[in-house]
Amino acid sequence: MKISVSFTLWLLLGSVSTSENVEIQPASPPDVYAELRELKDSLAQLKADLITDKAELKAEVDRQKQQLQVRQVAFSASLEALQILDPFPRPLP
């Protein structure tokens, strides 16, 4: 088994021609300034989105607080109508 693997490797190495030179051309360097401009634009867009989302969330929180206050007032009014606000209820005359 070891001999057949060695022989196969020897055949593969022998089949590669040393006269064939493969020229590797370096890739063109990336345009750093273009990348920076893209990042700057992306950052500006993200900041604008963040400001918009923050304003929307603040409006939603204010709406929820107002809704909670309305419910509390309605609950208190319903208890007052039933005269159950007294922590020590007295018998009705």
PDB file of C-alpha atoms in Angstrom:
ATOM      1  CA  MET A   1       0.000   0.000   0.000  1.00  0.00           C
ATOM      2  CA  LYS A   2       2.791   2.384   0.952  1.00  0.00           C
ATOM      3  CA  ILE A   3       4.643   1.582  -2.246  1.00  0.00           C
ATOM      4  CA  SER A   4       1.614   2.281  -4.466  1.00  0.00           C
ATOM      5  CA  VAL A   5       1.034   5.669  -2.805  1.00  0.00           C
ATOM      6  CA  SER A   6       4.702   6.573  -3.194  1.00  0.00           C
ATOM      7  CA  PHE A   7       4.666   5.484  -6.835  1.00  0.00           C
ATOM      8  CA  THR A   8       1.525   7.543  -7.516  1.00  0.00           C
ATOM      9  CA  LEU A   9       3.109  10.611  -5.960  1.00  0.00           C
ATOM     10  CA  TRP A  10       6.280  10.048  -7.997  1.00  0.00           C
ATOM     11  CA  LEU A  11       4.209   9.865 -11.203  1.00  0.00           C
ATOM     12  CA  LEU A  12       2.350  13.040 -10.323  1.00  0.00           C
ATOM     13  CA  LEU A  13       5.547  14.926  -9.567  1.00  0.00           C
ATOM     14  CA  GLY A  14       7.157  13.687 -12.771  1.00  0.00           C
ATOM     15  CA  SER A  15       4.223  14.814 -14.877  1.00  0.00           C
ATOM     16  CA  VAL A  16       4.570  18.428 -13.743  1.00  0.00           C
ATOM     17  CA  SER A  17       6.813  20.213 -16.170  1.00  0.00           C
ATOM     18  CA  THR A  18       9.328  22.608 -14.684  1.00  0.00           C
ATOM     19  CA  SER A  19       9.586  24.516 -17.945  1.00  0.00           C
ATOM     20  CA  GLU A  20       6.038  25.820 -17.606  1.00  0.00           C
ATOM     21  CA  ASN A  21       6.196  29.005 -15.635  1.00  0.00           C
ATOM     22  CA  VAL A  22       2.931  30.226 -14.308  1.00  0.00           C
ATOM     23  CA  GLU A  23       2.970  33.958 -13.989  1.00  0.00           C
ATOM     24  CA  ILE A  24       0.880  35.306 -11.197  1.00  0.00           C
ATOM     25  CA  GLN A  25      -0.075  38.885 -11.726  1.00  0.00           C
ATOM     26  CA  PRO A  26      -0.747  40.834  -8.575  1.00  0.00           C
ATOM     27  CA  ALA A  27      -4.272  42.029  -8.247  1.00  0.00           C
ATOM     28  CA  SER A  28      -4.727  45.736  -8.563  1.00  0.00           C
ATOM     29  CA  PRO A  29      -4.626  47.371  -5.152  1.00  0.00           C
ATOM     30  CA  PRO A  30      -8.026  48.372  -3.869  1.00  0.00           C
ATOM     31  CA  ASP A  31      -8.915  52.013  -4.055  1.00  0.00           C
ATOM     32  CA  VAL A  32      -8.668  52.902  -0.377  1.00  0.00           C
ATOM     33  CA  TYR A  33     -10.218  56.319  -0.804  1.00  0.00           C
ATOM     34  CA  ALA A  34     -13.231  54.886  -2.618  1.00  0.00           C
ATOM     35  CA  GLU A  35     -13.711  52.375   0.191  1.00  0.00           C
ATOM     36  CA  LEU A  36     -13.469  55.155   2.770  1.00  0.00           C
ATOM     37  CA  ARG A  37     -16.061  57.211   0.884  1.00  0.00           C
ATOM     38  CA  GLU A  38     -18.409  54.219   0.826  1.00  0.00           C
ATOM     39  CA  LEU A  39     -17.916  53.662   4.544  1.00  0.00           C
ATOM     40  CA  LYS A  40     -18.506  57.355   5.250  1.00  0.00           C
ATOM     41  CA  ASP A  41     -21.742  57.329   3.229  1.00  0.00           C
ATOM     42  CA  SER A  42     -22.858  54.144   4.945  1.00  0.00           C
ATOM     43  CA  LEU A  43     -22.138  55.629   8.367  1.00  0.00           C
ATOM     44  CA  ALA A  44     -24.097  58.780   7.526  1.00  0.00           C
ATOM     45  CA  GLN A  45     -27.074  56.672   6.423  1.00  0.00           C
ATOM     46  CA  LEU A  46     -26.908  54.574   9.599  1.00  0.00           C
ATOM     47  CA  LYS A  47     -26.833  57.719  11.749  1.00  0.00           C
ATOM     48  CA  ALA A  48     -29.880  59.105   9.947  1.00  0.00           C
ATOM     49  CA  ASP A  49     -31.715  55.802  10.407  1.00  0.00           C
ATOM     50  CA  LEU A  50     -30.802  55.766  14.097  1.00  0.00           C
ATOM     51  CA  ILE A  51     -32.147  59.285  14.627  1.00  0.00           C
ATOM     52  CA  THR A  52     -35.396  58.392  12.852  1.00  0.00           C
ATOM     53  CA  ASP A  53     -35.812  55.165  14.820  1.00  0.00           C
ATOM     54  CA  LYS A  54     -35.090  56.967  18.092  1.00  0.00           C
ATOM     55  CA  ALA A  55     -37.782  59.560  17.369  1.00  0.00           C
ATOM     56  CA  GLU A  56     -40.289  56.838  16.460  1.00  0.00           C
ATOM     57  CA  LEU A  57     -39.538  54.921  19.653  1.00  0.00           C
ATOM     58  CA  LYS A  58     -39.899  58.052  21.785  1.00  0.00           C
ATOM     59  CA  ALA A  59     -43.281  58.769  20.199  1.00  0.00           C
ATOM     60  CA  GLU A  60     -44.375  55.175  20.850  1.00  0.00           C
ATOM     61  CA  VAL A  61     -43.266  55.354  24.509  1.00  0.00           C
ATOM     62  CA  ASP A  62     -45.161  58.626  24.982  1.00  0.00           C
ATOM     63  CA  ARG A  63     -48.269  57.109  23.396  1.00  0.00           C
ATOM     64  CA  GLN A  64     -48.039  54.037  25.651  1.00  0.00           C
ATOM     65  CA  LYS A  65     -47.612  56.214  28.775  1.00  0.00           C
ATOM     66  CA  GLN A  66     -50.645  58.284  27.835  1.00  0.00           C
ATOM     67  CA  GLN A  67     -52.674  55.145  27.210  1.00  0.00           C
ATOM     68  CA  LEU A  68     -51.662  53.758  30.618  1.00  0.00           C
ATOM     69  CA  GLN A  69     -52.705  56.975  32.367  1.00  0.00           C
ATOM     70  CA  VAL A  70     -56.091  56.866  30.637  1.00  0.00           C
ATOM     71  CA  ARG A  71     -56.613  53.284  31.830  1.00  0.00           C
ATOM     72  CA  GLN A  72     -55.627  54.183  35.399  1.00  0.00           C
ATOM     73  CA  VAL A  73     -58.038  57.119  35.447  1.00  0.00           C
ATOM     74  CA  ALA A  74     -60.817  54.946  34.040  1.00  0.00           C
ATOM     75  CA  PHE A  75     -60.135  52.253  36.648  1.00  0.00           C
ATOM     76  CA  SER A  76     -60.153  54.803  39.483  1.00  0.00           C
ATOM     77  CA  ALA A  77     -63.382  56.285  38.167  1.00  0.00           C
ATOM     78  CA  SER A  78     -65.026  52.872  38.062  1.00  0.00           C
ATOM     79  CA  LEU A  79     -63.949  52.184  41.651  1.00  0.00           C
ATOM     80  CA  GLU A  80     -65.282  55.563  42.754  1.00  0.00           C
ATOM     81  CA  ALA A  81     -68.591  54.792  41.142  1.00  0.00           C
ATOM     82  CA  LEU A  82     -68.745  51.599  43.197  1.00  0.00           C
ATOM     83  CA  GLN A  83     -67.533  53.429  46.321  1.00  0.00           C
ATOM     84  CA  ILE A  84     -64.787  50.861  46.916  1.00  0.00           C
ATOM     85  CA  LEU A  85     -61.971  53.365  47.363  1.00  0.00           C
ATOM     86  CA  ASP A  86     -62.157  53.168  51.140  1.00  0.00           C
ATOM     87  CA  PRO A  87     -59.578  50.617  52.379  1.00  0.00           C
ATOM     88  CA  PHE A  88     -61.871  49.814  55.322  1.00  0.00           C
ATOM     89  CA  PRO A  89     -65.347  49.469  53.871  1.00  0.00           C
ATOM     90  CA  ARG A  90     -68.182  50.503  56.165  1.00  0.00           C
ATOM     91  CA  PRO A  91     -71.601  49.010  56.045  1.00  0.00           C
ATOM     92  CA  LEU A  92     -74.036  50.992  53.967  1.00  0.00           C
ATOM     93  CA  PRO A  93     -76.759  52.773  56.016  1.00  0.00           C
TER      94      PRO A  93
END
